[in-house]
mmCIF file of C-alpha atoms and ligand atoms in Angstrom:
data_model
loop_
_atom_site.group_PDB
_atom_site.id
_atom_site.type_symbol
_atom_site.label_atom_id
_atom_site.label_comp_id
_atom_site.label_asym_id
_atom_site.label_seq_id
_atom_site.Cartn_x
_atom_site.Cartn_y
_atom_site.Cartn_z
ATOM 1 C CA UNK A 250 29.767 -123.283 -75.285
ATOM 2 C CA UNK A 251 28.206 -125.446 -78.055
ATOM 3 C CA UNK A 252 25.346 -124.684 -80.222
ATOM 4 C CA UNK A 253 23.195 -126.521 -78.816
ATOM 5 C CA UNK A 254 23.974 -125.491 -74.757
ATOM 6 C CA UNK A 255 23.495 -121.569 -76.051
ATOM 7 C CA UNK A 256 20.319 -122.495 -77.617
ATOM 8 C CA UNK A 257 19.109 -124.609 -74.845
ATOM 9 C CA UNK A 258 20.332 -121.925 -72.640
ATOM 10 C CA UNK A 259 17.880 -119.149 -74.966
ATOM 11 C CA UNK A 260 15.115 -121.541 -74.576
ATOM 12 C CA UNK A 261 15.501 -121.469 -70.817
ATOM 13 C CA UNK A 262 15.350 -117.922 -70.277
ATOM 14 C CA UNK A 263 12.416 -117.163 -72.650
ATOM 15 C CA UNK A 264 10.530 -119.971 -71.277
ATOM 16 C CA UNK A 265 11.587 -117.947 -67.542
ATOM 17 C CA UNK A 266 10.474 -114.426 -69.531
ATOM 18 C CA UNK A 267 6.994 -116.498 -70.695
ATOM 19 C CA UNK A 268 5.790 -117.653 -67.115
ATOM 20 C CA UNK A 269 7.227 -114.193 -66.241
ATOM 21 C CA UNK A 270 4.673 -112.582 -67.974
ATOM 22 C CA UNK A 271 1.767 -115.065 -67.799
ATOM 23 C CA UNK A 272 1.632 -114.273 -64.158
ATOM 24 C CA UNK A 273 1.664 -110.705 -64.540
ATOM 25 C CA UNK A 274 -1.125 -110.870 -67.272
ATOM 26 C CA UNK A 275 -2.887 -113.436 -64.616
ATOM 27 C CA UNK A 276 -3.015 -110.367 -62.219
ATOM 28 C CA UNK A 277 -3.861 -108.023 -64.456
ATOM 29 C CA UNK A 278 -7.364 -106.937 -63.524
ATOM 30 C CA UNK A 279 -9.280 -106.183 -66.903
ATOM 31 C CA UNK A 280 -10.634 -102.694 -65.279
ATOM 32 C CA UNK A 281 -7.988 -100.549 -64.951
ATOM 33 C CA UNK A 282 -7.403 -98.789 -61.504
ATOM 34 C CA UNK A 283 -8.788 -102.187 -59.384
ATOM 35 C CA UNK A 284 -5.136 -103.840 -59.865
ATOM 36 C CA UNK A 285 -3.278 -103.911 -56.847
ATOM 37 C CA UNK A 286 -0.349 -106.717 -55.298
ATOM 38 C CA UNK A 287 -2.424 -107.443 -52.469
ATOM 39 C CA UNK A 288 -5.566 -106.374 -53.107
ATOM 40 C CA UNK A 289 -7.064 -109.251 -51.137
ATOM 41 C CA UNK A 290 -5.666 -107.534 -47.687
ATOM 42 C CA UNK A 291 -8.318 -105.949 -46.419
ATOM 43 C CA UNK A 292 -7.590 -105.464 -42.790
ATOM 44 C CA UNK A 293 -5.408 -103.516 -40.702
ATOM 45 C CA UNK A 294 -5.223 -105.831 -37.189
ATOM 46 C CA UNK A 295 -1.354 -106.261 -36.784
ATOM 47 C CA UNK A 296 -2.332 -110.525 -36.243
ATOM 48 C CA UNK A 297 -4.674 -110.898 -39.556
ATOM 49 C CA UNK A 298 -1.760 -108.647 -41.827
ATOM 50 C CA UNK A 299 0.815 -110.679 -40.391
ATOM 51 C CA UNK A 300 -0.940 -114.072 -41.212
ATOM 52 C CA UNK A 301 -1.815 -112.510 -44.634
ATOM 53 C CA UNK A 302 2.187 -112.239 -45.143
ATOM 54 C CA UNK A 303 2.680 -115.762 -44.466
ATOM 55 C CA UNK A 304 0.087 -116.782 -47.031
ATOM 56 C CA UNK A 305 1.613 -114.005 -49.928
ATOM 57 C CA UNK A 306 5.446 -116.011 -48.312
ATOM 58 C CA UNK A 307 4.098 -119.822 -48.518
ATOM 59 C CA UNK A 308 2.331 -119.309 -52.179
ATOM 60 C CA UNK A 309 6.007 -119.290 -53.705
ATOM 61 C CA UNK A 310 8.290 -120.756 -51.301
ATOM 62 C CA UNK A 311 6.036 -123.665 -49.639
ATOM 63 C CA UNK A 312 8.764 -125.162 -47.576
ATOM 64 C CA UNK A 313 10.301 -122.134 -46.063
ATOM 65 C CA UNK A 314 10.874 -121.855 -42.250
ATOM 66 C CA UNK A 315 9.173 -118.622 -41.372
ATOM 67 C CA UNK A 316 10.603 -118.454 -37.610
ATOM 68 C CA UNK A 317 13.004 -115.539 -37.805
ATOM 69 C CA UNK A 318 10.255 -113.606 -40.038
ATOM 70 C CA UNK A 319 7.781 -114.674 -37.154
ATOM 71 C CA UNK A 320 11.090 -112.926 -34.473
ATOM 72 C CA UNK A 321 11.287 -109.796 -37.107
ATOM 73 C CA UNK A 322 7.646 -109.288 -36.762
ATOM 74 C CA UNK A 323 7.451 -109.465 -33.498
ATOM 75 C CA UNK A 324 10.409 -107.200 -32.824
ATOM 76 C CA UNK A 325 9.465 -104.555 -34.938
ATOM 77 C CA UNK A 326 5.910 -104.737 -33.223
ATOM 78 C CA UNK A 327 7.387 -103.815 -29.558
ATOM 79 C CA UNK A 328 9.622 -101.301 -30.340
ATOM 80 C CA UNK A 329 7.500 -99.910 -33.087
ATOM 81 C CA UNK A 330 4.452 -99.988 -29.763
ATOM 82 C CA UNK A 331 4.056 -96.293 -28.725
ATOM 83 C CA UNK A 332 3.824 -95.006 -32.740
ATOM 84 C CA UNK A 333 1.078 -94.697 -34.594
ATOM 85 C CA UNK A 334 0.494 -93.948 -37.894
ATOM 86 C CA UNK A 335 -1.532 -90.840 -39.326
ATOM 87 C CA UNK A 336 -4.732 -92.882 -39.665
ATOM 88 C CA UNK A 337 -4.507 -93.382 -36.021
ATOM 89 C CA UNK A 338 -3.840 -97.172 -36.801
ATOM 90 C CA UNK A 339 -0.757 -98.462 -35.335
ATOM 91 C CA UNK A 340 2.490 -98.391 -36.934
ATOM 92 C CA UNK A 341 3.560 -101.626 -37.182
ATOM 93 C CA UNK A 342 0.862 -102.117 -40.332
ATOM 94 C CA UNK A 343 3.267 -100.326 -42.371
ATOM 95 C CA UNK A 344 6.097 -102.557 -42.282
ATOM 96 C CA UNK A 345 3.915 -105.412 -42.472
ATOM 97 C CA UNK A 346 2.229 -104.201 -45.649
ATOM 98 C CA UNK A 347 5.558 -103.734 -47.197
ATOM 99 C CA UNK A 348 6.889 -107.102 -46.454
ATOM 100 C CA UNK A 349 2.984 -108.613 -48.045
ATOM 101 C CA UNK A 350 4.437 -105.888 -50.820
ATOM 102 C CA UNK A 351 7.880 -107.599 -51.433
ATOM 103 C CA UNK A 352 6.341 -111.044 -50.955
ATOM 104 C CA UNK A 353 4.075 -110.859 -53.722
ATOM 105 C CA UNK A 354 6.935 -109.671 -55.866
ATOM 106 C CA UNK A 355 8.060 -113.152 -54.778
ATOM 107 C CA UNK A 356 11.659 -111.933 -53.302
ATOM 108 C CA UNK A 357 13.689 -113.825 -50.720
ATOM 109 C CA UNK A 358 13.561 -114.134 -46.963
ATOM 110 C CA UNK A 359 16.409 -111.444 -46.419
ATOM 111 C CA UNK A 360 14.280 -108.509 -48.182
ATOM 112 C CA UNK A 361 10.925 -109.489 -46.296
ATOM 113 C CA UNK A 362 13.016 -109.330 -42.360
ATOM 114 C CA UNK A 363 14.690 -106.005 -44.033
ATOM 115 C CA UNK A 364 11.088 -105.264 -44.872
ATOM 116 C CA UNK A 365 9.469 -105.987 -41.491
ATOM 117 C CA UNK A 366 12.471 -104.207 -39.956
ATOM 118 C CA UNK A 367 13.043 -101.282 -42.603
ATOM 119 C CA UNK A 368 11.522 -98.604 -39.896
ATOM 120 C CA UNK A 369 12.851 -99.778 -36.730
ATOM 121 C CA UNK A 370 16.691 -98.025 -36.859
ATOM 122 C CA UNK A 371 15.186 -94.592 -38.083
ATOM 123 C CA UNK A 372 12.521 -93.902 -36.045
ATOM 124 C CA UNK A 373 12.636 -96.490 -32.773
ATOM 125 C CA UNK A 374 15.404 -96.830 -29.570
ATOM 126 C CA UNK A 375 16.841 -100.559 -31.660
ATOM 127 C CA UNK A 376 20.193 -100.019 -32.966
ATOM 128 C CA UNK A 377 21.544 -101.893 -36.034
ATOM 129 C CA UNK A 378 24.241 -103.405 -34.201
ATOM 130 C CA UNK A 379 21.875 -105.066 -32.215
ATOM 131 C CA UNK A 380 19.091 -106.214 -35.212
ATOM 132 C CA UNK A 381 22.753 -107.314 -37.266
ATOM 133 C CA UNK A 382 23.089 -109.371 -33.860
ATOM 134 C CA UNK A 383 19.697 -111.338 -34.275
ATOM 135 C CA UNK A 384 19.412 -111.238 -38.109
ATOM 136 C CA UNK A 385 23.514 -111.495 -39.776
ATOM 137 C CA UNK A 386 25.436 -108.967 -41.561
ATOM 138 C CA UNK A 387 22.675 -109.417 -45.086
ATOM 139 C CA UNK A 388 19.501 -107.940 -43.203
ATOM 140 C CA UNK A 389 21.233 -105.663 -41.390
ATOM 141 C CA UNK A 390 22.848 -104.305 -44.682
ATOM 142 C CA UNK A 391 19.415 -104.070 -46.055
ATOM 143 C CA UNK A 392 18.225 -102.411 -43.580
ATOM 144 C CA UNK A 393 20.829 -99.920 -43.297
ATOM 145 C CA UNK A 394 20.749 -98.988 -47.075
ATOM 146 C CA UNK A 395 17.005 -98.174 -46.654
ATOM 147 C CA UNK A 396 17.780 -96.344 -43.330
ATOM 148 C CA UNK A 397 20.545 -94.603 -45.413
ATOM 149 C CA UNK A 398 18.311 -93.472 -48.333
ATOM 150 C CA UNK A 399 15.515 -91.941 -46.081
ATOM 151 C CA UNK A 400 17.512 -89.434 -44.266
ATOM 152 C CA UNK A 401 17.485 -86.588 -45.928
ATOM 153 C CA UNK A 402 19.531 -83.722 -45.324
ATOM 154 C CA UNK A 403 17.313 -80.570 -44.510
ATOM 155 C CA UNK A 404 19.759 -77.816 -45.031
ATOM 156 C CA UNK A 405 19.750 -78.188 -48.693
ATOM 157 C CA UNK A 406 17.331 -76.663 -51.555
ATOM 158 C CA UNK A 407 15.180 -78.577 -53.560
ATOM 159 C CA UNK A 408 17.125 -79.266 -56.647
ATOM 160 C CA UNK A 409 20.246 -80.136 -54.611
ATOM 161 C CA UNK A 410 18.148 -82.192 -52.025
ATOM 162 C CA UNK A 411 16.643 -84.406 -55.356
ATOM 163 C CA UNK A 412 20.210 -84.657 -57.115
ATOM 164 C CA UNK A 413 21.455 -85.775 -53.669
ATOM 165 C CA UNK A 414 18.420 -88.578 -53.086
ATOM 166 C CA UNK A 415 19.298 -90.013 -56.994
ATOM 167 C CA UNK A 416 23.222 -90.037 -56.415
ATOM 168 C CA UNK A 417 22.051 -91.948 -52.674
ATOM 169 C CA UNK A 418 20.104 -94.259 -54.576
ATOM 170 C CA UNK A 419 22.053 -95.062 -57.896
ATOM 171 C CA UNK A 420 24.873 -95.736 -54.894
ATOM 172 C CA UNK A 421 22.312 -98.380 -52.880
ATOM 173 C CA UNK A 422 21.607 -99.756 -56.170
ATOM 174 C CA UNK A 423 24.651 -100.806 -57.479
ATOM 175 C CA UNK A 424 25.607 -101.738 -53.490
ATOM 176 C CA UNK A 425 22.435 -104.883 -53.385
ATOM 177 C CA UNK A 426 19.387 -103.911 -55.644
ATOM 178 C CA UNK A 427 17.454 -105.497 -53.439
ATOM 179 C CA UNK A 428 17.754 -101.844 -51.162
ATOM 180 C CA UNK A 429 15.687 -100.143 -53.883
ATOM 181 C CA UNK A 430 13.129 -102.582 -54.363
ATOM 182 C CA UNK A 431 12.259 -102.319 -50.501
ATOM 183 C CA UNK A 432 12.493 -98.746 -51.005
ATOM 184 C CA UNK A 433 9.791 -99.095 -53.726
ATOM 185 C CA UNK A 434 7.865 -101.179 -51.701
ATOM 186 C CA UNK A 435 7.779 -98.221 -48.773
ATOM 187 C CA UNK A 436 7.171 -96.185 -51.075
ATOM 188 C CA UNK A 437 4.133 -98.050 -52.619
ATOM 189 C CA UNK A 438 2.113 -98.688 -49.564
ATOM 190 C CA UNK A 439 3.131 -94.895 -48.416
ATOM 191 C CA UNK A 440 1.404 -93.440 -51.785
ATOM 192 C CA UNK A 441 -1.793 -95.885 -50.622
ATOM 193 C CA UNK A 442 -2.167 -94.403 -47.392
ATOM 194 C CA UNK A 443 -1.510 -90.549 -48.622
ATOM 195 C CA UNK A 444 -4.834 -89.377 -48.327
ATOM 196 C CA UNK A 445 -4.120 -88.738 -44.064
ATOM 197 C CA UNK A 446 -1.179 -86.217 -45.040
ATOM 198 C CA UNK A 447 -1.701 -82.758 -45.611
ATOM 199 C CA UNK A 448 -2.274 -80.880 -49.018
ATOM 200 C CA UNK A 449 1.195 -79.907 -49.509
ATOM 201 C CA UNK A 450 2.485 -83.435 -48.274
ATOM 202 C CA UNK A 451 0.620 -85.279 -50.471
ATOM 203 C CA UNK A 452 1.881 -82.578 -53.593
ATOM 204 C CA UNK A 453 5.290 -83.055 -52.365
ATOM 205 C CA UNK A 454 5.042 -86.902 -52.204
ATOM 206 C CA UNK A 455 3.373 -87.565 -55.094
ATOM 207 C CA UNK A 456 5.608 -85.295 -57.373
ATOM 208 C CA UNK A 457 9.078 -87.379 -56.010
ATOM 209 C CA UNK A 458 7.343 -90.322 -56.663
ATOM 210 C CA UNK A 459 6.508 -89.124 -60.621
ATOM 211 C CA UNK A 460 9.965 -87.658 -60.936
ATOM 212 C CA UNK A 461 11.918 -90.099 -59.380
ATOM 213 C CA UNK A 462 10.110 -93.829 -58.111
ATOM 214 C CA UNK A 463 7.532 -94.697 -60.950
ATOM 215 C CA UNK A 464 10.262 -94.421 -64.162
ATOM 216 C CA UNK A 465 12.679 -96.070 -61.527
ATOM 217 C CA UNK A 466 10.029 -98.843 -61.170
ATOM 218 C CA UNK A 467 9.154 -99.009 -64.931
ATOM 219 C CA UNK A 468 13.211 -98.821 -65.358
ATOM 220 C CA UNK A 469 13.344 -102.294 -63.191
ATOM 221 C CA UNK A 470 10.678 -103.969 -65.353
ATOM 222 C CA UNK A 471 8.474 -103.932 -62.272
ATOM 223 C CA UNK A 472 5.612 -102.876 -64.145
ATOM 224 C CA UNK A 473 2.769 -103.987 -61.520
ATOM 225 C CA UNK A 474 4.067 -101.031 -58.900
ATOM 226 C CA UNK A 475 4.793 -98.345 -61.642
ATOM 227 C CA UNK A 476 1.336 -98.787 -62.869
ATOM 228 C CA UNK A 477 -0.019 -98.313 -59.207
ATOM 229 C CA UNK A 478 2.265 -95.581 -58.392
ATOM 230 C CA UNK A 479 1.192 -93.503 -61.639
ATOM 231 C CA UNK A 480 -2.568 -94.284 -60.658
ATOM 232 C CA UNK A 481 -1.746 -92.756 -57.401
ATOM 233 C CA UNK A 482 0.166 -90.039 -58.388
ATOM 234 C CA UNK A 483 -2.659 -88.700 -60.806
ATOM 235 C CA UNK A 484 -4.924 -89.278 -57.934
ATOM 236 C CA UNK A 485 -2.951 -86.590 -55.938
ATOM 237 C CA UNK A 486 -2.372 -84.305 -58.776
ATOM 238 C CA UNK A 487 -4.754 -84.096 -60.737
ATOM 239 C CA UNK A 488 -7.755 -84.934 -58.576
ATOM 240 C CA UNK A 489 -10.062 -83.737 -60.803
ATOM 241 C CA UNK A 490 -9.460 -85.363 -63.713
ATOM 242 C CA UNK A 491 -8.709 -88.981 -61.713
ATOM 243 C CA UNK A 492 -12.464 -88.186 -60.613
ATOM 244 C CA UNK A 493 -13.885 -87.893 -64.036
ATOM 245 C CA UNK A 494 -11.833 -91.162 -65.623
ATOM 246 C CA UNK A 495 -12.804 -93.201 -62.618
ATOM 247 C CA UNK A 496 -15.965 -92.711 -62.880
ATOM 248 C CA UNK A 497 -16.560 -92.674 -66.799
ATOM 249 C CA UNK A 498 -14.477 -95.883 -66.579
ATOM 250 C CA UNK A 499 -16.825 -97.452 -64.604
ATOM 251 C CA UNK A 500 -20.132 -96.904 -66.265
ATOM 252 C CA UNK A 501 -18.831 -98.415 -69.339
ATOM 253 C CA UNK A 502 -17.114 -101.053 -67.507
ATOM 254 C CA UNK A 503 -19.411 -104.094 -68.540
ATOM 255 C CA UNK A 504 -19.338 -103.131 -72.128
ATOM 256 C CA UNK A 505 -15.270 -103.039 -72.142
ATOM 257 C CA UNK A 506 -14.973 -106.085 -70.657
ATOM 258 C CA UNK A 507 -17.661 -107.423 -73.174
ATOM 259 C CA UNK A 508 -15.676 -105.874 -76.165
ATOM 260 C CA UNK A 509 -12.350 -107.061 -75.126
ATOM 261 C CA UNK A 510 -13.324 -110.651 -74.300
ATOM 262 C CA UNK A 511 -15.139 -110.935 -77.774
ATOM 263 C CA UNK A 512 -11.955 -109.433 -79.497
ATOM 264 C CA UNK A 513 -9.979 -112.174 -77.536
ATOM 265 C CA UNK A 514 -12.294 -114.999 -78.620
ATOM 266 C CA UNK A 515 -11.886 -113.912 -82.195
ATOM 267 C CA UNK A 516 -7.894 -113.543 -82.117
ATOM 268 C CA UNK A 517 -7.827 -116.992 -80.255
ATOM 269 C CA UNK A 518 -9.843 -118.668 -82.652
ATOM 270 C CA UNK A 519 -7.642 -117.580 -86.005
ATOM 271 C CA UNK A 520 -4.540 -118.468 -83.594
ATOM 272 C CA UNK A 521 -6.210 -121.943 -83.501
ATOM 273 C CA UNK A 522 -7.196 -122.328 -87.089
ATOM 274 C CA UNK A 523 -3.614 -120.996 -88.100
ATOM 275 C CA UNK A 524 -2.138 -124.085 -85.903
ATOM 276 C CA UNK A 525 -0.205 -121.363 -84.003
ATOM 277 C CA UNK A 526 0.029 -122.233 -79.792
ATOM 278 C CA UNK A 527 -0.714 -119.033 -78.229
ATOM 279 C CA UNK A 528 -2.222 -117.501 -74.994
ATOM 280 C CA UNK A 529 -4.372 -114.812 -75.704
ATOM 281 C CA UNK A 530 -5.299 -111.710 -72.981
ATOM 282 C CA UNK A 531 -7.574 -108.347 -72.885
ATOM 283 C CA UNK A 532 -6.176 -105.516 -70.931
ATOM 284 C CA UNK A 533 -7.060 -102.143 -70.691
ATOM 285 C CA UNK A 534 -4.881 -99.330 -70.255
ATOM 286 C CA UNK A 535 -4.494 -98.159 -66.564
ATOM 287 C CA UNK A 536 -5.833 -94.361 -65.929
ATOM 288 C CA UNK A 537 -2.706 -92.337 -65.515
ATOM 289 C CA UNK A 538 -1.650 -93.552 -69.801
ATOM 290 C CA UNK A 539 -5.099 -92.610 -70.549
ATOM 291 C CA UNK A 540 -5.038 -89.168 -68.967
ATOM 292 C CA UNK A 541 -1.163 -88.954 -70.399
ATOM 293 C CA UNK A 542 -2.693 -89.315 -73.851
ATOM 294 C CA UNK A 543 -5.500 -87.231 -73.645
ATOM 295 C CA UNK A 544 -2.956 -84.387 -72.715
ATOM 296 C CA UNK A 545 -0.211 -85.603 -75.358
ATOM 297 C CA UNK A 546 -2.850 -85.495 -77.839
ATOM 298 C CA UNK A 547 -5.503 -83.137 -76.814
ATOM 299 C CA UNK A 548 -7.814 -85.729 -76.571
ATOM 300 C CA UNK A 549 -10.810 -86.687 -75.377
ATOM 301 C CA UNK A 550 -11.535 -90.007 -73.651
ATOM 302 C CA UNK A 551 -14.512 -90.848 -76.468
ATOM 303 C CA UNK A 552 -11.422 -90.308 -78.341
ATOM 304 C CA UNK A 553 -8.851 -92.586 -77.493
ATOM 305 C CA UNK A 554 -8.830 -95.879 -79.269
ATOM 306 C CA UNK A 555 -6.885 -97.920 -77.668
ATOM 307 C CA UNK A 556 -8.044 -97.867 -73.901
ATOM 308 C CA UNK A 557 -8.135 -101.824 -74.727
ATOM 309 C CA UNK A 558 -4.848 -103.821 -75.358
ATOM 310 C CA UNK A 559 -4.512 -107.487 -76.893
ATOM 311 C CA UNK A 560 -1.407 -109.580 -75.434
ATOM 312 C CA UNK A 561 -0.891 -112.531 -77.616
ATOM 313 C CA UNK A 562 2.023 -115.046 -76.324
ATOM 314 C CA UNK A 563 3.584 -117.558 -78.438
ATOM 315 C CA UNK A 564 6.758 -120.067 -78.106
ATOM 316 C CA UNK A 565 9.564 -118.773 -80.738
ATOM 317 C CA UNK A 566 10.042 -115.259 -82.331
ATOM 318 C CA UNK A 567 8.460 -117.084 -86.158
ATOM 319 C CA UNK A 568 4.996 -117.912 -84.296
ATOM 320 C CA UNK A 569 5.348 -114.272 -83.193
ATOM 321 C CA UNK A 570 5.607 -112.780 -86.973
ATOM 322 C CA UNK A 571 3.157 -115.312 -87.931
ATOM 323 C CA UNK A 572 0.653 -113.861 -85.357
ATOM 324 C CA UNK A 573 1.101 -110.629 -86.473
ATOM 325 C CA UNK A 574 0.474 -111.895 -90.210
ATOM 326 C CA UNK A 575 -2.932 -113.058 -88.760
ATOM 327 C CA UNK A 576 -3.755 -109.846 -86.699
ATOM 328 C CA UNK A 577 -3.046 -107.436 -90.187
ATOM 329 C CA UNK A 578 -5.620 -109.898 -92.406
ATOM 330 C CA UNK A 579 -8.157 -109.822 -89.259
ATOM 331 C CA UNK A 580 -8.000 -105.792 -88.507
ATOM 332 C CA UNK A 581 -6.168 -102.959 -90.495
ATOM 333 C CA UNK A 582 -2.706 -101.735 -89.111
ATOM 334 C CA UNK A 583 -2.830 -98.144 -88.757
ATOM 335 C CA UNK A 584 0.499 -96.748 -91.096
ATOM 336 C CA UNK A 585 3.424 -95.483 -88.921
ATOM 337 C CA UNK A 586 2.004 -97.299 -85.426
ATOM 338 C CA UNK A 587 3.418 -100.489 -85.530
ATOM 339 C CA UNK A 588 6.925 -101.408 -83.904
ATOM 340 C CA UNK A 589 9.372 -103.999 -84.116
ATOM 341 C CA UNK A 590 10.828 -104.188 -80.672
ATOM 342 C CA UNK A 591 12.312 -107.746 -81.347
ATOM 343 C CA UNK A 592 14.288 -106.645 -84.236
ATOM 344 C CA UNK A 593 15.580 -103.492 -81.882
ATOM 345 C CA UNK A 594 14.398 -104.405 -78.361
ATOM 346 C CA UNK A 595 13.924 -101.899 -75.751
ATOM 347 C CA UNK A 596 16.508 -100.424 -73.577
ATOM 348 C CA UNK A 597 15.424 -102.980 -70.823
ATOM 349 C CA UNK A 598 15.760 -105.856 -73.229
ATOM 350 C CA UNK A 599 11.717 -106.051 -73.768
ATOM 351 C CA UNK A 600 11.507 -107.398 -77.088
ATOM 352 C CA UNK A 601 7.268 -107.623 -78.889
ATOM 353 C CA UNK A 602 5.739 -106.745 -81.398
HETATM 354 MN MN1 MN B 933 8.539 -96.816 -44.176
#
């Protein structure tokens, strides 16, 4: 390869890393515990959730034919008909939130059928043989690995039931990735709806999903359902003090978002003056790193600093060291807390500063 292909080549994939990001920033909610992937779905008629799905489907592939989505939905409707889930609402929601799950992380057709469907072997009369029949050997695959990692095997103790789920998993993984990230998804809307288990359920559930499906999430770079699945997990665990963030949180909510958009105003504005191109975004941390800190560090919340976050993007790794230059005149670096993760980027390639 020639100089110039490489470098074309590096531009191309940090330009795909950019928009990457940009959209994830762009739903970011600035008040930390409102993010969620479909946070516009607000009803549970089997119909309306499906027709949400479509919309999530058609905002990233416009031109897609939906029929055999429109077939899995409908299949996994009838034979998931005589269950119900423990709201009382009927089953097939699950699935369907899934698939609205997947299709906002923007993945292809195969995962959202394998989505729709991921239910149907396990706990309905269908047999794979005869959904591989309708939907090829790829769904059915899918749909089998998922199948695959939910049975569990009883007759084992705890530790040797969780070493057995990992080795199941790191096996699906390296067999189509695409297995776990349905998984995740299950997982996901399961952790939203956990409130209609029992005590110990929900204790059970939410300490496999700390232990094993949030770092596998953050692992994946798939930051939008760790974040959720931490907030949830906190939620479950630690009830009390998810009570207490929430709600100090939210009386100070307008004057956050009036700090941070002021801070962001500011760092634009020497960004500008400094001729350097860059996007600027507030954040604020999400609960379960604030309560992780306050622990950590025997904190209280009036005493954590940086419940706000500033994400500055620019084009090239200079305009990134020259925006730092800018942030250390404007505010003082505290010694020891700054990081270099382009010069030694993170085990999952993230590279900031
Ligand atoms: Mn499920």
């Amino acid at each position: 390869m020639t100089e110039n292909q490489s470098s074309a080549l590096e531009r191309e994939a940090r330009r795909e890393v950019q928009a990457e990001l940009r959209q994830e920033l762009r739903e970011e909610s600035i008040v930390a515990g409102e993010k969620t992937l479909d946070a516009a779905v607000n009803t549970n008629d089997p119909e309306a959730l499906y027709e949400e799905l479509v919309r999530s489907i058609r905002k990233y592939h416009p031109s897609d034919d939906l029929s055999l989505i429109r077939r899995a939905f409908e299949i996994a409707r009838d034979a998931h008909k005589d269950q119900k889930r423990k709201s009382g609402e009927p089953y097939i929601i699950h699935p369907v939130h899934v698939a609205i799950i997947l299709a906002n992380l923007e993945l292809d057709k195969e995962s959202i059928i394998a989505g729709i469907l991921h239910d149907v072997v396990e706990d309905t009369a269908m047999t794979l043989e005869e959904l591989q029949a309708i939907f090829g050997d790829e769904v059915a695959l899918l749909v089998d690995g998922v199948t695959k990692l939910t049975q569990l095997s009883w007759s084992k103790d705890k530790m040797e039931l969780q070493a057995e789920n990992l080795r199941k998993m790191f096996l699906a993984m390296a067999k189509d990735i695409r297995v776990i990230l349905i998984k995740l998804a299950d997982r996901l809307h399961n952790m939203r709806t956990l409130e209609y288990m029992s005590g110990p359920k929900q204790n059970e559930k939410a300490t496999e999903t700390m232990d094993i499906y949030a770092p596998l999430a953050d692992r994946l770079g798939i930051s939008k359902i760790k974040i959720e699945l931490d907030d949830l997990c906190l939620k479950y665990l630690e009830p009390l003090v998810y009570e207490e963030l929430t709600e100090n949180l939210n009386i100070r909510k307008e004057q956050r978002e009036a700090f941070v958009e002021t801070i962001v105003a500011e760092v634009k504005s020497h960004m500008d003056e400094a001729g350097i191109q860059a996007e600027v975004y507030g954040r604020v941390k999400h609960l379960f790193s604030i309560f992780r800190k306050m622990v950590n560090q025997g904190k209280t919340l009036d005493e954590i600093y940086d419940i706000f976050a500033i994400r500055i993007l620019v084009d090239s790794v200079k305009d990134c060291y020259a925006a730092l230059g800018i942030i250390h005149e404007m505010y003082k670096p505290i010694p020891g807390r700054f990081k270099d993760y382009i010069a030694m980027p993170k085990p999952n390639m993230y590279q900031s500063l």
